[in-house]
mmCIF file of C-alpha atoms and ligand atoms in Angstrom:
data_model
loop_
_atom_site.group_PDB
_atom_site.id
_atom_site.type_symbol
_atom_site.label_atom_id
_atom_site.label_comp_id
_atom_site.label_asym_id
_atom_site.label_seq_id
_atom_site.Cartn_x
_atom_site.Cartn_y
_atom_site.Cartn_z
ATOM 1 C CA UNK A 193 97.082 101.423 91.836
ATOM 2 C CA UNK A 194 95.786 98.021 91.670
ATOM 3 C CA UNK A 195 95.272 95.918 95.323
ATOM 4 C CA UNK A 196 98.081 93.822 95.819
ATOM 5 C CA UNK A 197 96.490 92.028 99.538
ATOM 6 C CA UNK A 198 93.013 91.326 100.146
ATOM 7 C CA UNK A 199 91.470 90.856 102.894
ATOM 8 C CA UNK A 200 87.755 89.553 102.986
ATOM 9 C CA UNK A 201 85.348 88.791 105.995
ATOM 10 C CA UNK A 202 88.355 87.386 108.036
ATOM 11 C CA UNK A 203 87.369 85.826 111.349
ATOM 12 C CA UNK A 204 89.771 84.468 113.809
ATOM 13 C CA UNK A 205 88.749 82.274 117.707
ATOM 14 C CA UNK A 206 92.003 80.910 119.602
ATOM 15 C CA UNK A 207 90.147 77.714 121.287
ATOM 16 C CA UNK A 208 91.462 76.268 124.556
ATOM 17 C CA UNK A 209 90.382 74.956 127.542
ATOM 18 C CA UNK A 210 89.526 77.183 129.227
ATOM 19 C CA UNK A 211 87.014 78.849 126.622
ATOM 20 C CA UNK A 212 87.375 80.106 123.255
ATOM 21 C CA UNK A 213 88.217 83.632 122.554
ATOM 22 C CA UNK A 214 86.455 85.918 118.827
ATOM 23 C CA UNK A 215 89.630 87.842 118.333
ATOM 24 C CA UNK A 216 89.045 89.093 114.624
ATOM 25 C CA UNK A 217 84.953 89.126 113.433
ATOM 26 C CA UNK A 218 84.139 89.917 109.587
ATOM 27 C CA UNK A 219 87.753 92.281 108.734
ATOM 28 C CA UNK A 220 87.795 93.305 104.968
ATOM 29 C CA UNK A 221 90.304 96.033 103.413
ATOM 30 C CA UNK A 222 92.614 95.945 100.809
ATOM 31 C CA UNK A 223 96.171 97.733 100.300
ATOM 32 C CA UNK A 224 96.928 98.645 97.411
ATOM 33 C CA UNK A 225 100.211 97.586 95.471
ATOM 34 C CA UNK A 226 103.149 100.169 96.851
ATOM 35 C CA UNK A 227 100.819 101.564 99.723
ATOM 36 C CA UNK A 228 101.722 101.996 103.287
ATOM 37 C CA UNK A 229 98.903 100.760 105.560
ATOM 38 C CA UNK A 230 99.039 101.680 109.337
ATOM 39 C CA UNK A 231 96.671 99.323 111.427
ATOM 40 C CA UNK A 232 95.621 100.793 114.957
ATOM 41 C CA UNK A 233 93.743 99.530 117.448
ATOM 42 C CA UNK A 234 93.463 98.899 121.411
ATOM 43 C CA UNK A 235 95.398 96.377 123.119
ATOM 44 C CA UNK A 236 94.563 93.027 122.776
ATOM 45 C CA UNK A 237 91.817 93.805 119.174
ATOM 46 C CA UNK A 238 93.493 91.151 117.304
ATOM 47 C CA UNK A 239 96.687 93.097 115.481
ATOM 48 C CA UNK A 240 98.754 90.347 115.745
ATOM 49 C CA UNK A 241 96.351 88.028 114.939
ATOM 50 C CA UNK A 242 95.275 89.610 111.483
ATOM 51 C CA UNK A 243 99.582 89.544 110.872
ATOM 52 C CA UNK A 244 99.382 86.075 111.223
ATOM 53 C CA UNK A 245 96.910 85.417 109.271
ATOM 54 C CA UNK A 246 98.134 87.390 106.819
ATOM 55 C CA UNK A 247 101.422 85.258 106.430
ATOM 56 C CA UNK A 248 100.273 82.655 107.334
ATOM 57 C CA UNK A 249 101.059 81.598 110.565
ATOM 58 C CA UNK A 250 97.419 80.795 111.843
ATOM 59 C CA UNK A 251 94.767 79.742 109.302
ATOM 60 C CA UNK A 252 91.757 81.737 108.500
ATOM 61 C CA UNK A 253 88.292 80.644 110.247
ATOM 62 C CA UNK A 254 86.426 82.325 107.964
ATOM 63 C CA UNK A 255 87.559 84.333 105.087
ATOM 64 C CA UNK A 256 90.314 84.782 102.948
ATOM 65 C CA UNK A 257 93.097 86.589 101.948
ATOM 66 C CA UNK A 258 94.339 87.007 98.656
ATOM 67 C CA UNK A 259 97.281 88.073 96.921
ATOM 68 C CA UNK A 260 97.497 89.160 93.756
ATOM 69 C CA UNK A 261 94.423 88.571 93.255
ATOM 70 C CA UNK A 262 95.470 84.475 94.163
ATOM 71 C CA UNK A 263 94.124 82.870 97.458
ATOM 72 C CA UNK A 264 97.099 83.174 100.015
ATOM 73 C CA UNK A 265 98.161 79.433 100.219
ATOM 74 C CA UNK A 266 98.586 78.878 96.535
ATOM 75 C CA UNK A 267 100.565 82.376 96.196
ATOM 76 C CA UNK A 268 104.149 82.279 95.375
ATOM 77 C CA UNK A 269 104.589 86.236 96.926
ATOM 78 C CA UNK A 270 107.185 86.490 99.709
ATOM 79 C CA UNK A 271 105.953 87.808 102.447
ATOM 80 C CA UNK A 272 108.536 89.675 104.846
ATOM 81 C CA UNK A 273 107.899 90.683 108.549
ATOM 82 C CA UNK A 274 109.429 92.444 110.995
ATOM 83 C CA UNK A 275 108.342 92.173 114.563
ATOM 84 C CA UNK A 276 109.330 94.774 117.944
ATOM 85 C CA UNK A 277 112.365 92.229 119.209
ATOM 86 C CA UNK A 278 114.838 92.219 115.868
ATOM 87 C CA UNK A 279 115.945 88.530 117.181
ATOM 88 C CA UNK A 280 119.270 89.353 115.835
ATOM 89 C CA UNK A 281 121.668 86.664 117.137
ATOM 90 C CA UNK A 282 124.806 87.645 119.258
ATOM 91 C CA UNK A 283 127.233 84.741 118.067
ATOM 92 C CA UNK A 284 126.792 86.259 114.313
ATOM 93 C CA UNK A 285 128.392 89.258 112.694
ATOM 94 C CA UNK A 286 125.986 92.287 111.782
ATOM 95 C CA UNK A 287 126.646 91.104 107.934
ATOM 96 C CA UNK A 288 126.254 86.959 108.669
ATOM 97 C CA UNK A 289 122.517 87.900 110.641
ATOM 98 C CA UNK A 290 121.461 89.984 107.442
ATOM 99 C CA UNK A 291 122.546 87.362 105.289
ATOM 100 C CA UNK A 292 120.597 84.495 107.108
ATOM 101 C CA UNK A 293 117.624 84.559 105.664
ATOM 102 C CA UNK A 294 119.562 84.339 102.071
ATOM 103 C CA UNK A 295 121.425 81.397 103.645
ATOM 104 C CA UNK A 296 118.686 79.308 105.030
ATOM 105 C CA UNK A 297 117.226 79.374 101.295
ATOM 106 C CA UNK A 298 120.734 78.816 99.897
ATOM 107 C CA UNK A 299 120.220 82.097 97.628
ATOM 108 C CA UNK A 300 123.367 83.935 99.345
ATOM 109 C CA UNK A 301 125.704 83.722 95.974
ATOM 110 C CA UNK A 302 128.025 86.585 95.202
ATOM 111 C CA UNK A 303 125.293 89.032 93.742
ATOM 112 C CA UNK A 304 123.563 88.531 97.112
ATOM 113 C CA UNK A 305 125.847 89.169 98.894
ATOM 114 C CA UNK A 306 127.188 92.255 96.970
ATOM 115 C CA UNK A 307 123.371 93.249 97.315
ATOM 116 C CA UNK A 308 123.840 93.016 101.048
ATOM 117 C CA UNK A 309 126.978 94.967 101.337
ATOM 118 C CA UNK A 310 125.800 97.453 99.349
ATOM 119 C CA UNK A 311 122.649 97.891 101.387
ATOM 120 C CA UNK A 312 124.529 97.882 104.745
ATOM 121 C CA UNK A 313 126.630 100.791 103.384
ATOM 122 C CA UNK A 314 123.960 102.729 102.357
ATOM 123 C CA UNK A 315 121.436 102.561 105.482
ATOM 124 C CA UNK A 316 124.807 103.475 107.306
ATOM 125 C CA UNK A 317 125.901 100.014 107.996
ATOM 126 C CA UNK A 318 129.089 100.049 106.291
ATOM 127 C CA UNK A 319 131.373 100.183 108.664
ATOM 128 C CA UNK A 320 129.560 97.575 111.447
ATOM 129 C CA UNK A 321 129.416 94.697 109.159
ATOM 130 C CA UNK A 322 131.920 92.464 110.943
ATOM 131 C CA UNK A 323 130.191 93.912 114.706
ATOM 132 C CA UNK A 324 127.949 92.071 117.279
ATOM 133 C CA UNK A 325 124.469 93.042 117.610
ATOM 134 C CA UNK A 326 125.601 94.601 120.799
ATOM 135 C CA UNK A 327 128.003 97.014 119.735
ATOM 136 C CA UNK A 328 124.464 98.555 117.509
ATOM 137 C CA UNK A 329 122.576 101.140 118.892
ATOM 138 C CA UNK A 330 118.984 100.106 118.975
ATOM 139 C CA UNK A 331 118.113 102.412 115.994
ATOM 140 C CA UNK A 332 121.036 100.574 114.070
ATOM 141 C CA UNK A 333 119.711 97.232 115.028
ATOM 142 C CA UNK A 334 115.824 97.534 113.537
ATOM 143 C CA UNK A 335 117.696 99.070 110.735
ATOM 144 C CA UNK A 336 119.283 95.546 110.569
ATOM 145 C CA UNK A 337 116.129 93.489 110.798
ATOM 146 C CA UNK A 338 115.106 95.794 108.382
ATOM 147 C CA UNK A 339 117.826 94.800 105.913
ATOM 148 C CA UNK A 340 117.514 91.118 106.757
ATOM 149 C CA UNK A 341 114.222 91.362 105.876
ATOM 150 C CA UNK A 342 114.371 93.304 102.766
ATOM 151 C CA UNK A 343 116.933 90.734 101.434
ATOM 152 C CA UNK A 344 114.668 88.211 100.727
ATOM 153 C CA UNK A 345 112.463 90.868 98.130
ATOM 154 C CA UNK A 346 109.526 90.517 100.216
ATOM 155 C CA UNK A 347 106.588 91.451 97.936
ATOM 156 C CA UNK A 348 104.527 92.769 101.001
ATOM 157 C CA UNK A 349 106.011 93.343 104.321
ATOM 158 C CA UNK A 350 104.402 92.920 107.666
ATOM 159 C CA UNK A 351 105.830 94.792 110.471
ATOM 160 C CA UNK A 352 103.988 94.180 113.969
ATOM 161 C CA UNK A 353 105.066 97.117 116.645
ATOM 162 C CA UNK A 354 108.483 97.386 115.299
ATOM 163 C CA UNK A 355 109.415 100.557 117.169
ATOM 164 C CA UNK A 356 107.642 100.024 120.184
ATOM 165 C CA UNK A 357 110.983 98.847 122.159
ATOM 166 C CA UNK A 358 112.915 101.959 121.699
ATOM 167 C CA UNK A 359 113.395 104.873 123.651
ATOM 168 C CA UNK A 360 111.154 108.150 122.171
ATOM 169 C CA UNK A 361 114.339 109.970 120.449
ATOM 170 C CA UNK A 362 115.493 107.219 118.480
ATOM 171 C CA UNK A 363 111.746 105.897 117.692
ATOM 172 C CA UNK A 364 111.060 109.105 115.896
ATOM 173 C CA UNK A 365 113.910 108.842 114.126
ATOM 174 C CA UNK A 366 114.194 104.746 113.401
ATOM 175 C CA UNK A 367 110.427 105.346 112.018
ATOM 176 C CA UNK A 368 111.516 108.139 109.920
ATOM 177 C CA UNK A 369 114.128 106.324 108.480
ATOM 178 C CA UNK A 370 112.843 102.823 107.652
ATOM 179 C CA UNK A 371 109.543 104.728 106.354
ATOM 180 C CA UNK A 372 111.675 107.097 104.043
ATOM 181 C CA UNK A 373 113.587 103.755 103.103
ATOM 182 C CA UNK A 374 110.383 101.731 102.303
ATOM 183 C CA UNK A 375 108.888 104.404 100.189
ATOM 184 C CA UNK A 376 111.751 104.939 98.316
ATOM 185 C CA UNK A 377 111.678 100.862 97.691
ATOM 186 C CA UNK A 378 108.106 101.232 96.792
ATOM 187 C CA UNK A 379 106.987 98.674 99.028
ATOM 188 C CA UNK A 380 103.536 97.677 100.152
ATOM 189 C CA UNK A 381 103.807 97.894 104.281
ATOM 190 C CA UNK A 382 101.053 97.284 106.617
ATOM 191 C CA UNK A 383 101.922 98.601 110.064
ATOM 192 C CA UNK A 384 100.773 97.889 113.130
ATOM 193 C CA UNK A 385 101.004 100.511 115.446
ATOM 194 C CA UNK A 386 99.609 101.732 118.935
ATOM 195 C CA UNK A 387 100.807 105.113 118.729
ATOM 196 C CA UNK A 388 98.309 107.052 116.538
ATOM 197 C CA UNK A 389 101.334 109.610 116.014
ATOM 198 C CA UNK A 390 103.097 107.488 114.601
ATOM 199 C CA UNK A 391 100.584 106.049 111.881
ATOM 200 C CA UNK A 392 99.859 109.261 110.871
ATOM 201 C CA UNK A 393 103.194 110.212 110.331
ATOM 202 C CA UNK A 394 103.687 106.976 107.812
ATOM 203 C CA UNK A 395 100.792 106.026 106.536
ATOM 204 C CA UNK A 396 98.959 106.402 102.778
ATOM 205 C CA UNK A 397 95.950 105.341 104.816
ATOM 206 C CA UNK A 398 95.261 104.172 108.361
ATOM 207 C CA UNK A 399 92.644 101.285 109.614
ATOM 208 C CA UNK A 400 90.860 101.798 112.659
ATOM 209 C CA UNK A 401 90.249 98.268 114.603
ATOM 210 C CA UNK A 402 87.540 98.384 117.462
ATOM 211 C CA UNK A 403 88.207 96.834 121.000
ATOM 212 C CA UNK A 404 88.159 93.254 121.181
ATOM 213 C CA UNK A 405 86.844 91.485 118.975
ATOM 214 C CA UNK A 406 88.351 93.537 116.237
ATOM 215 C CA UNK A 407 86.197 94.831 113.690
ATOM 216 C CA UNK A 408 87.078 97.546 111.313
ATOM 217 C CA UNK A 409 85.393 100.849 112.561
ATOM 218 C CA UNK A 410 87.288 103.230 109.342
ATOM 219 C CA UNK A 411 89.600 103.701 107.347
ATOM 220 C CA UNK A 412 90.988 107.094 107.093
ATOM 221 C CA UNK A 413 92.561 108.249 104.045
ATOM 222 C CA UNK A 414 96.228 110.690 105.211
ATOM 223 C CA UNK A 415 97.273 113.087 102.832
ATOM 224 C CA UNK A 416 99.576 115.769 103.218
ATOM 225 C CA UNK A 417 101.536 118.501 101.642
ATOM 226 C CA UNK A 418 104.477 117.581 99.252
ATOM 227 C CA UNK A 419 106.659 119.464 101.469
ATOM 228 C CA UNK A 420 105.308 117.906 104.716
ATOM 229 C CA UNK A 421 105.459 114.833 102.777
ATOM 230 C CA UNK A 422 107.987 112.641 105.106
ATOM 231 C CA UNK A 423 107.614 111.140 108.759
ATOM 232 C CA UNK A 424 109.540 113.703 110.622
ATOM 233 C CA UNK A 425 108.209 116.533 109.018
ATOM 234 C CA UNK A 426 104.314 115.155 108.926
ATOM 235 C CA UNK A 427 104.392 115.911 112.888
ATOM 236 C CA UNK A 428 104.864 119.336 112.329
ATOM 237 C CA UNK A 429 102.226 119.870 109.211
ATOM 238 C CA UNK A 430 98.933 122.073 109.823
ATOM 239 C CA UNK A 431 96.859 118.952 109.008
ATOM 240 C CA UNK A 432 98.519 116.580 111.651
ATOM 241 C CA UNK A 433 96.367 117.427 114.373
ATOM 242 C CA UNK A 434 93.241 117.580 113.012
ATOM 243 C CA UNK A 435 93.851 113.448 111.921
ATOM 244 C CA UNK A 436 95.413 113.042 115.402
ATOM 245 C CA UNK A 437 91.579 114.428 116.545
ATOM 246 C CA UNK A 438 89.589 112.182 113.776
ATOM 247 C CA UNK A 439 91.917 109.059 115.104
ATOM 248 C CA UNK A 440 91.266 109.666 118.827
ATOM 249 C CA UNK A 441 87.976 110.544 118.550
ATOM 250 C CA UNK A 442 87.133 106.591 116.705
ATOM 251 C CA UNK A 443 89.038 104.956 119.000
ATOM 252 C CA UNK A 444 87.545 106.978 122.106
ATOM 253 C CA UNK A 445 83.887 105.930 121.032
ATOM 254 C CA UNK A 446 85.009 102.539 120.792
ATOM 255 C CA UNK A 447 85.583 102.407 124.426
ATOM 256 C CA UNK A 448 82.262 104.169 125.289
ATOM 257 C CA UNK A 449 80.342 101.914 123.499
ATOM 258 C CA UNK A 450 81.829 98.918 125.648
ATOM 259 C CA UNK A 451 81.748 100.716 129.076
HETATM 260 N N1 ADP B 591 97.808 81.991 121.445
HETATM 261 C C1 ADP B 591 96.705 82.534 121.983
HETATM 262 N N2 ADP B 591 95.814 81.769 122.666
HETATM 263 C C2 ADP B 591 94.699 82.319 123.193
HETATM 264 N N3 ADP B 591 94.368 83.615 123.090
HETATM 265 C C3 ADP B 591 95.214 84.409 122.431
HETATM 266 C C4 ADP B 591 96.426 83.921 121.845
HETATM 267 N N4 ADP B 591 97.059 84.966 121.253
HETATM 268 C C5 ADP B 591 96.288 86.050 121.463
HETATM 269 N N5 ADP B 591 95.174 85.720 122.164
HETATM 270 C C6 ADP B 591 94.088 86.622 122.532
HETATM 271 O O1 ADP B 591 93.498 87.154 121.360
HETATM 272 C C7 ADP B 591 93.272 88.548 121.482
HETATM 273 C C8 ADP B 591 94.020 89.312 120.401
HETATM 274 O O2 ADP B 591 95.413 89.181 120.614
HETATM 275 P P1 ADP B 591 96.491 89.952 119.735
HETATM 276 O O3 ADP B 591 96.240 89.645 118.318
HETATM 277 O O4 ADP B 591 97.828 89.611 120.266
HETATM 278 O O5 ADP B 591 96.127 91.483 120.038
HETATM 279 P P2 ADP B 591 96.974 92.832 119.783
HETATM 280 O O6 ADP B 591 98.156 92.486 118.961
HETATM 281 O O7 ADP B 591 96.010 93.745 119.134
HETATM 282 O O8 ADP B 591 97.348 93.350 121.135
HETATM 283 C C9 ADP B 591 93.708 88.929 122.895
HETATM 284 O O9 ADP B 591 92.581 88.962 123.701
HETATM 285 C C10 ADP B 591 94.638 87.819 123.297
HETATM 286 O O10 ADP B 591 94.569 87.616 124.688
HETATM 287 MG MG1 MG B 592 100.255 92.697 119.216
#
């Protein structure tokens, strides 16, 4: 597989007045083209920083990321991401918030929106294209967001936390889903994630941030079984716990380390 982001010696400070805060020091990894990535870390290490840096929300101190091989800012890629709140909007139909993304960019012509319909139908949509956002469960909503965001052919997709706001049940099974419908896609994911179940459960390979200011402690290659080989049933493979160990145990030295 050849790398499709890189990420090299990528420092990050937020300055203001009050002081200036290292969130990211020296970060380098790479994810391969079609990989899923999970990124875990404590709270506050910098995931959201490294996302934004990634698409380019906040500029790089130091560092750079690359795609294809191409410094970020002079990349054409389209770069998708999908954050814990789905931001659908009320006042729009189910099938006009999918579509807005298409419309903005004046790309949402009849094959689009075919595209769309068919999508909606097949992630079990079909029949909630002309609803509110209210009248979606929350599993039915990220699957939404999802399909908003897939619409625009996002070459790598970003997704910060996006199961964090549902209830257990539904996580399990939203994260099942949009993992099953990502792989299928072949997409290159990076995931960030504070539930080490739950990168396990996804991932090709998981990166372990320390505490504040996030460094990269290891990555840790996740392999399992064919027949194991899908979110749901990963939790229930011999080899889960013995990663769920490996992960706890990096992220419990971090914090003895640091007091
Ligand atoms: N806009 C900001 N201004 C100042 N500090 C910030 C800002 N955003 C985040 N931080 C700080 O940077 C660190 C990393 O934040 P963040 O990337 O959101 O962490 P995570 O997503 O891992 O919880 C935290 O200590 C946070 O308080
Ligand atoms: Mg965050």
């Amino acid at each position: 597989m050849k790398e499709k982001l890189q990420v090299k010696d990528l420092s990050y400070s937020y300055h203001e007045l009050s002081g200036e805060t290292l969130a990211l020091s020296h970060i380098s990894f790479e994810v391969r083209d079609g990989e899923f990535l999970a990124v875990v870390g404590p709270s506050g290490c910098g995931k959201s920083t490294l996302l934004s840096l990634l698409c380019g929300l906040l500029e790089p101190e130091e560092g750079a990321v690359l795609i294809d091989g191409i410094p970020r800012e002079e990349s054409s890629a389209v770069i998708g991401y999908m954050l814990q709140r789905d931001h659908l909007f009320e006042w729009r139909t189910v099938f006009s918030n999918v579509s807005l993304g298409l419309e903005i960019q004046k790309r949402l012509d009849d094959t689009a929106r075919k595209e769309l319909h068919q999508m909606l139908e097949t992630y079990g949509l079909g029949a909630f294209q002309d609803s509110r956002p209210s009248q979606l469960s929350g599993g039915m909503r990220q699957r939404a967001a999802l399909i908003r965001t897939l619409a625009l052919k996002p070459d790598i997709l970003l997704l910060d936390e996006p199961f964090s706001a549902l209830d257990y049940q539904t996580r399990l099974s939203v994260c099942d889903d949009i993992s099953s419908i990502l792989r299928t896609r072949r997409k290159t994911a990076l995931l960030i994630t504070h539930d080490l179940s739950e990168a396990i459960s996804v991932a090709d390979r998981i990166l372990v941030l320390s505490g504040r200011p996030g460094r990269v402690k290891t990555i840790l290659n996740v392999e399992f079984a064919r027949e194991y080989d899908r979110p749901l049933a990963r939790r229930n493979a011999p080899e889960f716990s013995a990663y769920f160990n490996q992960l706890w145990k990096e992220l419990r030295t971090d914090e003895d380390q640091t007091g």
